[in-house]
Coordinates of C-alpha atoms and ligand atoms in Angstrom, one line a residue:
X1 CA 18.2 -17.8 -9.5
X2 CA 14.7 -16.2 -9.2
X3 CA 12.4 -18.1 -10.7
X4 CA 10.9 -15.5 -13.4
X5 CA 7.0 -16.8 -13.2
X6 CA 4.6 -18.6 -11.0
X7 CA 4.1 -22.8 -11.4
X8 CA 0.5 -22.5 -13.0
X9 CA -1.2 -19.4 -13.7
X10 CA -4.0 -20.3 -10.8
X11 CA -1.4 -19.9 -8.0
X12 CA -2.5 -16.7 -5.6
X13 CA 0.3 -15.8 -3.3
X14 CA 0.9 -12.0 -3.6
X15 CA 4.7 -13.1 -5.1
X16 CA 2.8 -15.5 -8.0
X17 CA 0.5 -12.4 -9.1
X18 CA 3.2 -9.8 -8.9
X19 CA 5.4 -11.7 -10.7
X20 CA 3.0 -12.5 -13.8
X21 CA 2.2 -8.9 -13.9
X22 CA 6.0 -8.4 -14.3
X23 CA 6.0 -10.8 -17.0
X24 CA 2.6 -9.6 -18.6
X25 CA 4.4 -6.0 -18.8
X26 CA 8.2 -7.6 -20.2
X27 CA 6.1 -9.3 -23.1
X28 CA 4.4 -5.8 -23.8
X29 CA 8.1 -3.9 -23.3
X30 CA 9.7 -6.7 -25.8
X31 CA 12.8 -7.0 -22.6
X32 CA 15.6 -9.7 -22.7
X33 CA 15.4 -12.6 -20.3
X34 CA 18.7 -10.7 -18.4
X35 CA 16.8 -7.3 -18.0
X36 CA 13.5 -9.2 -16.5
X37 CA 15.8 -11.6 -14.1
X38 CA 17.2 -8.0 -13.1
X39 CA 14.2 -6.4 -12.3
X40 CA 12.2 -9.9 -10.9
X41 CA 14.9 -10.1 -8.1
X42 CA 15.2 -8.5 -4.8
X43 CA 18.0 -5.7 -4.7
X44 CA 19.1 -7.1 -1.3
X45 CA 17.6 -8.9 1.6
X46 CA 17.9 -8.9 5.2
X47 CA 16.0 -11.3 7.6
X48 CA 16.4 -10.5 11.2
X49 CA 15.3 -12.7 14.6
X50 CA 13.5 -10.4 16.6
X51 CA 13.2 -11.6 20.3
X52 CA 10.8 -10.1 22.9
X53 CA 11.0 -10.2 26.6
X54 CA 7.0 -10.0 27.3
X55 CA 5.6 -7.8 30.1
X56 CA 5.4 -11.1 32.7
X57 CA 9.1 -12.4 31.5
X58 CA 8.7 -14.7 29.0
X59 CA 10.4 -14.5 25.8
X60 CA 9.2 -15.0 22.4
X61 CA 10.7 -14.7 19.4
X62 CA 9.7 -13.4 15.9
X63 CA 10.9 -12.7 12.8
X64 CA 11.5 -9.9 10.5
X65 CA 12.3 -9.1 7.4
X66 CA 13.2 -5.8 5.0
X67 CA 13.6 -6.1 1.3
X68 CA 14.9 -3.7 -0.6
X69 CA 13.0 -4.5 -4.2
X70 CA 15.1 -1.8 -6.2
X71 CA 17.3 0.8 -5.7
X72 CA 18.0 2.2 -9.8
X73 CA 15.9 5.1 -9.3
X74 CA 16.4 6.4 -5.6
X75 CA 16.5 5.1 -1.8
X76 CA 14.2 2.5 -1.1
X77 CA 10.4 3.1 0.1
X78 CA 7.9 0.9 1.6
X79 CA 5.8 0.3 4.3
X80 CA 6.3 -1.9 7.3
X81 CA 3.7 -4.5 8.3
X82 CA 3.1 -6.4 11.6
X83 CA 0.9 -9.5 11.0
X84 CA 1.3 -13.2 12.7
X85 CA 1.6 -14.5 8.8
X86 CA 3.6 -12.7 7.1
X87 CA 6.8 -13.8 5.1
X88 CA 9.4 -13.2 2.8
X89 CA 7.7 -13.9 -0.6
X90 CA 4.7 -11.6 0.5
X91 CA 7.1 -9.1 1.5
X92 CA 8.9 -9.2 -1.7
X93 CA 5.8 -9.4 -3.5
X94 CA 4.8 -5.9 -1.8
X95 CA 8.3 -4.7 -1.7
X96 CA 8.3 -5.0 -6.1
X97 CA 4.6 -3.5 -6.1
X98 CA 6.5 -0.5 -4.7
X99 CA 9.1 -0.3 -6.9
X100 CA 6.7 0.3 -9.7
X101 CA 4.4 2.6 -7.7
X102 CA 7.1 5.1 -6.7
X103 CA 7.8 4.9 -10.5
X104 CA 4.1 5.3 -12.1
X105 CA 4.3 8.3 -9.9
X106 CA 7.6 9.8 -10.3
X107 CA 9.3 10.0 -7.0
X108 CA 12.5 9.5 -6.8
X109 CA 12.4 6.3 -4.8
X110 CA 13.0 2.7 -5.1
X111 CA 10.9 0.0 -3.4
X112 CA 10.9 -1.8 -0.7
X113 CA 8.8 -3.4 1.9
X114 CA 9.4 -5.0 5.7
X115 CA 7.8 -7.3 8.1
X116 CA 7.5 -8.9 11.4
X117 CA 5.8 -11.9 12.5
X118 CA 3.4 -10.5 15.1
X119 CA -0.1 -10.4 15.4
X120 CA 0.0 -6.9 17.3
X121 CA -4.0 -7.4 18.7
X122 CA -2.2 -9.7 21.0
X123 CA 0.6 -7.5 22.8
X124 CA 0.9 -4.9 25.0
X125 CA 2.2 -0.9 23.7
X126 CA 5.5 -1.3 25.9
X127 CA 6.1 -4.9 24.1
X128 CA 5.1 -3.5 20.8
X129 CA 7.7 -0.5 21.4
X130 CA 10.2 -3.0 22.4
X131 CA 9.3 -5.8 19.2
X132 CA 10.0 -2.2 17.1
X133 CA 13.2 -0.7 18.0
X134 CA 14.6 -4.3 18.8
X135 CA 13.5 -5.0 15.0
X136 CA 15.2 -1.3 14.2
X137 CA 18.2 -2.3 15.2
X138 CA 18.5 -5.4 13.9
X139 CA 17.8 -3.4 10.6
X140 CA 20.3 -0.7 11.0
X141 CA 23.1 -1.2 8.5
X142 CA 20.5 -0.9 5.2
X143 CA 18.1 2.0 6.5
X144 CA 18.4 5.9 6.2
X145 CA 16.8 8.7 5.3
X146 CA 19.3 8.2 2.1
X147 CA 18.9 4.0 2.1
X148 CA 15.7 2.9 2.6
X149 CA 13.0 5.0 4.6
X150 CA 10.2 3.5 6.4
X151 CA 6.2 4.2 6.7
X152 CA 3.3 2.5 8.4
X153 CA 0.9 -0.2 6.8
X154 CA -0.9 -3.0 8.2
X155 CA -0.6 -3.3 11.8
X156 CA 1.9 -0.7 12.3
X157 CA 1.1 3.5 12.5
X158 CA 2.4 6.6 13.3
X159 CA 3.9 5.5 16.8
X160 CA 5.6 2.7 15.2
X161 CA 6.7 5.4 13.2
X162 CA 8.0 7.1 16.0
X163 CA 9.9 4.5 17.6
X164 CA 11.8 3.1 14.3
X165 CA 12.9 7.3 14.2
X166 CA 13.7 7.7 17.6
X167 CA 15.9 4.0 17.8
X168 CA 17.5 5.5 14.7
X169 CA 18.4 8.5 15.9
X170 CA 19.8 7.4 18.9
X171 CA 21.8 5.5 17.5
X172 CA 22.9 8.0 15.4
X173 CA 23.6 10.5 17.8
X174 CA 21.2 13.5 16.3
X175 CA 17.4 13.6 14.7
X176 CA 16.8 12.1 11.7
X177 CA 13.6 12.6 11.1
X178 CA 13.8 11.4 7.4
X179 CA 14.1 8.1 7.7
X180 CA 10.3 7.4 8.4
X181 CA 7.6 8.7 6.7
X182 CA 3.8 8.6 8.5
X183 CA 5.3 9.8 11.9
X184 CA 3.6 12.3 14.1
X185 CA 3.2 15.5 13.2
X186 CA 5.3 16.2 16.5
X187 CA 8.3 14.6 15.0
X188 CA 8.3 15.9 11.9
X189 CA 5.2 14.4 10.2
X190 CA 3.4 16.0 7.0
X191 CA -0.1 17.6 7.6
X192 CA -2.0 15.2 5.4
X193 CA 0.2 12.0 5.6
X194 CA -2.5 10.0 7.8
X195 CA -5.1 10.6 5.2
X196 CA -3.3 11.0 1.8
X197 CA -3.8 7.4 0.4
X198 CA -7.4 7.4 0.9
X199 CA -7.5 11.0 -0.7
X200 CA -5.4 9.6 -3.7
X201 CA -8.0 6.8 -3.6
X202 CA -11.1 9.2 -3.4
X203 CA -8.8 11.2 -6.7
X204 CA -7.7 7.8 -8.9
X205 CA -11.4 6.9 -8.2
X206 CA -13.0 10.7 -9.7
X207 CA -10.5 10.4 -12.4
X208 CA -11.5 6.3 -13.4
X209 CA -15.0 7.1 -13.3
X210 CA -14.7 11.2 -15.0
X211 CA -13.4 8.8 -18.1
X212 CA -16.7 6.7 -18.4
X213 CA -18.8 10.6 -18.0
X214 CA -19.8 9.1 -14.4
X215 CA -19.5 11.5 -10.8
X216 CA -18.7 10.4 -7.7
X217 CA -21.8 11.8 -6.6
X218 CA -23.9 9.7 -9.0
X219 CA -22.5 6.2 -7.7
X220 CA -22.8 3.8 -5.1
X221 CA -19.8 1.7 -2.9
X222 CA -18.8 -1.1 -1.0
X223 CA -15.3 -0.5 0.7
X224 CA -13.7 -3.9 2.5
X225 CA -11.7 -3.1 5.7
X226 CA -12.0 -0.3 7.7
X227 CA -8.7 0.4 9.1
X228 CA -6.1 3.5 7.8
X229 CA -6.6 3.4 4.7
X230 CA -11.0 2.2 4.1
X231 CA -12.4 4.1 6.8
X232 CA -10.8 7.5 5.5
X233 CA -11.5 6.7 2.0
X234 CA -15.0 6.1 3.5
X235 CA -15.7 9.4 4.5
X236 CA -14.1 11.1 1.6
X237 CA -16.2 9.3 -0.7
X238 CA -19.2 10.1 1.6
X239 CA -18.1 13.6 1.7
X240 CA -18.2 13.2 -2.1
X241 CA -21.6 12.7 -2.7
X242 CA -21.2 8.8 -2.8
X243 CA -24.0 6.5 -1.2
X244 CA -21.0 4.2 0.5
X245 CA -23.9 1.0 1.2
X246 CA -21.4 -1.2 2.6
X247 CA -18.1 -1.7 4.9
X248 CA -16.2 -4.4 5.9
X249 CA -13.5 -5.3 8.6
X250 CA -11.8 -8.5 9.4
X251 CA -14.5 -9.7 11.4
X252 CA -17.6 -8.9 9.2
X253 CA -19.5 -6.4 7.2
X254 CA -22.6 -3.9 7.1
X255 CA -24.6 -2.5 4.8
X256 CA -27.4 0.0 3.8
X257 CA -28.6 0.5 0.9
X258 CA -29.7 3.7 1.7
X259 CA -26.1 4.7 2.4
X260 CA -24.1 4.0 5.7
X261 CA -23.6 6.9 8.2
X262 CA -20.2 6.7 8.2
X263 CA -19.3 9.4 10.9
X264 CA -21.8 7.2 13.1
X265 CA -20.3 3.8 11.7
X266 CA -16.9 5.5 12.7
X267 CA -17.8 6.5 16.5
X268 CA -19.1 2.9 17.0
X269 CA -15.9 1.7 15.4
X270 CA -13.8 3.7 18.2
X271 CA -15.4 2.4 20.8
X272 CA -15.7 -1.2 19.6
X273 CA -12.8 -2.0 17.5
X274 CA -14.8 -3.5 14.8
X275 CA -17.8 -2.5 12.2
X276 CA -19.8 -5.3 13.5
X277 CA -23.0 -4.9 15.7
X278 CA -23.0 -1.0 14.1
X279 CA -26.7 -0.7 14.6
X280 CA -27.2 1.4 10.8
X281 CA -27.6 -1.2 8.6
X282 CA -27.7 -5.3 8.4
X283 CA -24.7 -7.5 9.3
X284 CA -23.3 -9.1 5.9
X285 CA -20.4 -10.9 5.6
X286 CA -16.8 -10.2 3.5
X287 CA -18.1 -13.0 0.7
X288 CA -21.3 -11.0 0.3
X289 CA -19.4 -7.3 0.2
X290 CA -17.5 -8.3 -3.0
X291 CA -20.4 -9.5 -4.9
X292 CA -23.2 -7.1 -3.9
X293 CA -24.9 -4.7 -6.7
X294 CA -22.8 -1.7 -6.1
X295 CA -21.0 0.7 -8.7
X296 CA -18.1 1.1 -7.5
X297 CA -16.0 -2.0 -5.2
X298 CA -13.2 -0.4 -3.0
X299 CA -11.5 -3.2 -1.3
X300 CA -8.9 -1.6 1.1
X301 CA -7.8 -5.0 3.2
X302 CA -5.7 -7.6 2.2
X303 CA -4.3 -9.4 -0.8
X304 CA -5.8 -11.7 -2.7
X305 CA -9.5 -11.5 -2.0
X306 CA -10.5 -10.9 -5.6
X307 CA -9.7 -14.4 -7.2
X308 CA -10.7 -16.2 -9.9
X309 CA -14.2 -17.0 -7.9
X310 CA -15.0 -13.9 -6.3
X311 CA -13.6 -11.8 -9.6
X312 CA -16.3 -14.0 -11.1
X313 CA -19.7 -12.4 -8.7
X314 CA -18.4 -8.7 -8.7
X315 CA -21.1 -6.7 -9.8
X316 CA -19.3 -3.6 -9.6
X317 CA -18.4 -1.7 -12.9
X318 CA -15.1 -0.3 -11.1
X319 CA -12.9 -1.8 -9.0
X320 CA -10.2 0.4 -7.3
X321 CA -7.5 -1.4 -5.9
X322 CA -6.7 0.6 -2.3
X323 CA -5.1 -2.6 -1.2
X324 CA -1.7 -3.8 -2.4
X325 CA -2.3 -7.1 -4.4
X326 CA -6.0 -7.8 -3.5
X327 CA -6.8 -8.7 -7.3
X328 CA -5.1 -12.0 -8.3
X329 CA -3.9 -12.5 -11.9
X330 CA -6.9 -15.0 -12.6
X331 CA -9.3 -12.1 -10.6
X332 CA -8.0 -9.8 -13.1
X333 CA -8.5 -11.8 -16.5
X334 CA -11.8 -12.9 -14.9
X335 CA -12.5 -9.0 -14.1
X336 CA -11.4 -8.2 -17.4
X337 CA -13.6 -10.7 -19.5
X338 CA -16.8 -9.4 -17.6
X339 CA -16.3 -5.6 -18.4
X340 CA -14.7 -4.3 -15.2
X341 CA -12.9 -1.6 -14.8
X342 CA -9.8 -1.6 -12.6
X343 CA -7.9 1.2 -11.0
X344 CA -4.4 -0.8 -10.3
X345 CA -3.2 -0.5 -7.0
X346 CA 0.3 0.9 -7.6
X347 CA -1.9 3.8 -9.2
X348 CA -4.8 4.0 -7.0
X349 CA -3.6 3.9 -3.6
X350 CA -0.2 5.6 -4.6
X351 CA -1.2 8.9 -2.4
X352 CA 0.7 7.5 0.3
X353 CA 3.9 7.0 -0.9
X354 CA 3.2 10.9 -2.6
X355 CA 2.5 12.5 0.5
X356 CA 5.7 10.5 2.1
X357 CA 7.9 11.7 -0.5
X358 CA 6.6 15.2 0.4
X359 CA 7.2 14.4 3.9
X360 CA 10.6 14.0 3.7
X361 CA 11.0 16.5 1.2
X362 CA 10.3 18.7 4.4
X363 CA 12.3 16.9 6.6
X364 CA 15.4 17.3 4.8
X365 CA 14.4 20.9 4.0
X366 CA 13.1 21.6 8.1
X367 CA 10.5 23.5 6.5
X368 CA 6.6 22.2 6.3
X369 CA 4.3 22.6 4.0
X370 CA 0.3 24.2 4.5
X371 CA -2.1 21.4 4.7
X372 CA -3.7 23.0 0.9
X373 CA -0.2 22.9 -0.6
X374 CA 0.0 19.1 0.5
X375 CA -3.6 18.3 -1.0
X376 CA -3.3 20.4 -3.9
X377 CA 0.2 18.6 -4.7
X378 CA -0.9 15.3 -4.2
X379 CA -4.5 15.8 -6.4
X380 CA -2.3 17.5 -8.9
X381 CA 0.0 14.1 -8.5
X382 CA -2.7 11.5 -8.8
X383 CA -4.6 12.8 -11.5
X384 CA -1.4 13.1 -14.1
X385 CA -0.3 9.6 -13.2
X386 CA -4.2 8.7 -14.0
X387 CA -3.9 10.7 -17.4
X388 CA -0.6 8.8 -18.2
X389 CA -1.5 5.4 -17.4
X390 CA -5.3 5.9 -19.6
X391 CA -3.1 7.3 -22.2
X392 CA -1.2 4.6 -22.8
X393 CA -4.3 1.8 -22.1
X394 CA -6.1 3.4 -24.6
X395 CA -3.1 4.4 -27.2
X396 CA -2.0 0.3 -26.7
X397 CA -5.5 -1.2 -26.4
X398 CA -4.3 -2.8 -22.8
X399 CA -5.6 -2.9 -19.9
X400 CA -5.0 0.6 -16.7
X401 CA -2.8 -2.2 -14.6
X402 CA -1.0 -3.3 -17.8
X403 CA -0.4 0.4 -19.1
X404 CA 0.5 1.7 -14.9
X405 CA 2.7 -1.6 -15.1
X406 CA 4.5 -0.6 -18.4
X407 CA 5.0 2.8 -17.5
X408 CA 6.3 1.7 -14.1
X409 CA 8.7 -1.3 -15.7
X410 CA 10.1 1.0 -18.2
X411 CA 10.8 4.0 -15.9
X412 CA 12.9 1.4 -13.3
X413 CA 14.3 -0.3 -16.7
X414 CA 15.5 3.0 -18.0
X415 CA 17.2 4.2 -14.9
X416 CA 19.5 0.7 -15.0
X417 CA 20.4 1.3 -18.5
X418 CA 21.6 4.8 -18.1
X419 CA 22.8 3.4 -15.1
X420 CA 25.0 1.0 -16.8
X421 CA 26.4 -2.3 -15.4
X422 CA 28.6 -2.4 -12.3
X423 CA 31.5 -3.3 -12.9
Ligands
LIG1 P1 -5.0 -1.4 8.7 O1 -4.3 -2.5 9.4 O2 -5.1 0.0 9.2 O3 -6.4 -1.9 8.2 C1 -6.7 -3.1 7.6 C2 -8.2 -3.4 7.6 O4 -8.5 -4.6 6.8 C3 -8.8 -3.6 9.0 O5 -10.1 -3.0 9.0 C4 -8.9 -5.1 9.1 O6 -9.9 -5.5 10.0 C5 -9.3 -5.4 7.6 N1 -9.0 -6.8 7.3 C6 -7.9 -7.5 7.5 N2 -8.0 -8.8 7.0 C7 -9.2 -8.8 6.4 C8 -9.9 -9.8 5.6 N3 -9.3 -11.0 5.5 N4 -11.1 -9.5 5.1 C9 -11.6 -8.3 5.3 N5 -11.0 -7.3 6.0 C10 -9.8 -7.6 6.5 O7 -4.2 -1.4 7.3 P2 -4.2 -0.2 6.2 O8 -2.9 0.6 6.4 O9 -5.5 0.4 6.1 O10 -3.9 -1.0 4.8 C11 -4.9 -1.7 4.1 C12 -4.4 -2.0 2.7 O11 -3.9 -0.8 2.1 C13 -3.1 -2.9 2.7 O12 -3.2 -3.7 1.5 C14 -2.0 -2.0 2.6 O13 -0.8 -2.6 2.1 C15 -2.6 -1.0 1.7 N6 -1.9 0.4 1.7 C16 -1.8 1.1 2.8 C17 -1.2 2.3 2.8 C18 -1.1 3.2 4.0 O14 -0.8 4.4 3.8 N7 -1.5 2.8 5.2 C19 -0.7 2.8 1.6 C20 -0.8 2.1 0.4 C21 -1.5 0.8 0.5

C-alpha cells in the first residue's frame, strides 16, 4: 500500500517532497484517506532490463523504468531521462509532478515519467540508439500516441526522440509520429518545442514579478544548469532586459555582475561542453550561485538543490522553479518564512508539456502550426494558469505551489469522480 507521506518531514528524495506537497494540498481540499491513497499511487508500473551490446562487444546491462502516474484525465505525458542514478521513486516522484502540471495547465493529459540507468556522457551515439529503441521495445505494450506519449529531459533530446518514434513505428507498421513529443522538426516536430519551456519560464517569471510592480528588465539573475532548458531561458531573459550575473552547469559556475554575455558564454559552451573556463566573468561554484545577491534565482538542473540549508542563504526575492523538484519541502517552508517568492515548478516550467500537447495536436491533425501561433498559444497558456494559481494564493491566503497544487489535485480528483469507480 503506498505509504501516503514521508518518515520525517526532513527527508529530501524527490518522492518524500512530492508526496508532502500531495498531502499539504489533501489537507487544503478536505479529501478522504481513499481519494488521497488514489491519487498518491502510480496508475501502473513497468520496469524493464535494458541490455547493451557496446561498440567493442561487451554487454552491459541497465535498467529502465516508465510510470504511468495517472491516467483520469487523458494519455499519460512525461519526459524520459537517461542518468547513471536514477530510479523508481524519483521517477514516480517526477511522473506525479506531471500529473498535476498537465492539469494546472489544462491539457488533456495524464502524467507520467520514464528512465534508464545510463550516464549517456559515457557511450557512444550508435550505443545510445541501440540503449533507446532496445528500452522502446521493452516499453511497447503501455505507449501510444493514445497511451502514454514521450518527450525528452535530462540526458535524452530530440534524436532520442526520434528513435523511440521510429522503433515504434516500425513496429507498428506505419508513422506515428504522435507518440513522442520534442522530436525533430523533420519528423513531425512543433516549431517552438526545443525552446518552449524556457519561454514559459521567461512568461511565469514576467507574470510572478508583473504582481510585485517589478519588470524583467529592472532585475538581475542567477540561472543553475545550462543544458535545454537554463541556457535558453538564459538568453530569453537576456533578450528581456535582464542582467543574467550568473550560470551554472554540473561542473561549476560563472558570474558577472555586470551581466554575462550569454551568446559568448554560449559559443564557449559549444565548443567546450561546459560553462567553466568561459573567460567573461569569475569561476564560482553551484554553493555560491544559490546564495548570491541576485533578484531573481532560476535553478534549471536537478532536484533537490534548494534544502533546508541552502533555502536558508537565498538572497533572491523570486525563485522560479524551471527544474522539476529542486525545492525540497523544508527549502520551501524555509523559503517561505524568509519572504521568498516561488513560481512552482508544475507552473513555471509547464511550457514544455504546452507546446508538446500542441505538437501532437499537429501530428494527429498533419497540419503545423506558424512558429507565432505556437508562441502566442503558449504565452496566452502560461499567463492564465499564472492568473489562476495567484487567484486562488491570494483568495486562500496560501502559498503559488500550494494554490498550483490545489488547482492541479482537484482538476485530476474531479475527473475520477465523474469518472466513477471501476467496477
Ligand atoms: P539537460 O540535461 O539538458 O541539462 C541539465 C543541466 O543541469 C546541465 O547543464 C547539467 O550540467 C546541469 N546539472 C546537472 N546536475 C547538476 C548539479 N548537481 N548542479 C548543477 N548543475 C547540474 O536537462 P534539461 O532538459 O535542461 O532539464 C533541466 C531540468 O528541467 C530538469 O529538472 C528537468 O526535469 C526540467 N524540465 C525539463 C523540460 C524540458 O523540456 N527539457 C521540461 C520541464 C522541466
Amino acid at each position: 500500500m503506498t505509504d501516503l507521506t514521508a518518515e520525517t518531514p526532513q527527508q529530501t528524495t524527490p518522492l518524500a517532497t512530492a508526496k508532502a506537497q500531495l498531502a499539504g494540498a489533501v489537507e487544503i481540499l478536505g479529501y478522504t484517506e481513499g481519494l488521497h491513497r488514489m491519487l498518491a499511487t502510480p496508475r501502473r508500473e513497468m520496469n524493464v532490463a535494458v541490455p547493451l551490446r557496446r561498440d567493442d562487444g561487451q554487454i552491459e546491462l541497465f535498467t529502465g523504468y516508465r510510470v504511468q502516474h495517472n491516467i483520469s484525465r487523458g494519455p499519460a505525458k512525461g519526459g524520459l531521462r537517461y542518468s547513471a542514478g536514477v530510479d523508481v521513486d524519483e521517477v514516480r516522484a517526477l511522473a506525479m509532478w506531471m500529473t498535476w502540471k498537465c492539469a494546472v495547465v489544462d491539457v488533456p493529459y495524464g502524467g507520467a515519467k520514464g528512465g534508464v540507468t545510463i550516464d549517456p556522457r559515457l557511450y557512444s551515439q550508435a550505443e545510445l540508439e541501440r540503449v533507446t529503441r532496445r528500452y522502446t521495445s521493452e516499453i511497447m505494450p503501455i505507449i501510444g500516441p493514445e497511451r502514454d506519449i514521450m518527450a525528452p529531459d535530462i540526458g535524452t533530446n530530440e534524436q532520442t526522440m526520434a528513435w523511440v518514434m521510429d522503433t515504434y513505428s516500425v513496429n507498428q507498421g506505419y508513422t506515428i509520429p504522435a507518440v513522442t513529443t520534442g522530436k525533430p522538426l523533420a519528423v513531425g516536430g512543433s516549431l517552438g518545442r526545443a525552446t518552449a519551456t524556457s519561454r514559459g519560464v521567461v512568461h511565469a517569471a514576467a507574470a510572478a514579478l508583473g504582481d510585485a510592480g517589478v519588470q524583467l528588465r529592472e532585475v538581475s539573475a542567477a540561472v543553475q544548469g545550462f543544458g535545454k532548458v537554463g541556457s535558453h531561458a538564459s538568453r530569453f531573459l537576456h533578450d528581456a532586459g535582464t542582467r543574467v550575473v550568473a550560470v551554472s552547469d554540473e561542473q561549476g559556475g560563472v558570474m558577472r555582475s555586470e551581466g554575462l554575455d550569454i551568446a559568448a558564454l554560449e559559443r564557449h559552451v559549444l565548443t567546450t561542453g561546459t560553462v567553466v573556463g568561459f573567460d567573461g566573468g569569475e569561476a564560482i561554484d553551484n554553493k555560491e550561485l544559490l546564495a548570491l545577491d541576485v533578484d531573481l534565482l532560476i535553478p534549471a538542473a536537478v532536484e533537490g538543490v534548494l534544502d533546508a540549508e541552502a533555502a536558508g542563504r537565498v538572497k533572491a526575492r523570486w525563485v522560479v522553479e524551471a527544474a522539476n523538484g529542486p525545492t525540497t519541502h523544508e527549502g520551501d517552508r524555509v523559503l517561505a518564512e524568509r519572504g521568498v517568492v516561488v513560481v512552482p515548478d508544475i507552473l513555471a516550467n509547464a511550457g514544455g508539456v504546452v507546446v508538446s500537447y500542441f505538437e501532437w495536436v499537429q501530428a494527429n491533425q498533419a497540419y503545423w502550426w506558424t512558429e507565432r501561433e505556437i508562441e502566442d498559444r503558449l504565452e496566452h497558456r502560461m499567463v492564465t494558469a499564472h492568473r489562476a494559481v495567484a487567484a486562488v494564493a491570494t483568495a486562500e491566503g496560501i502559498s503559488l505551489r500550494d494554490a498550483a497544487l490545489t488547482i492541479g489535485v482537484r482538476r485530476v480528483a474531479e475527473a475520477h469522480q465523474i469518472r466513477g469507480l471501476y467496477p
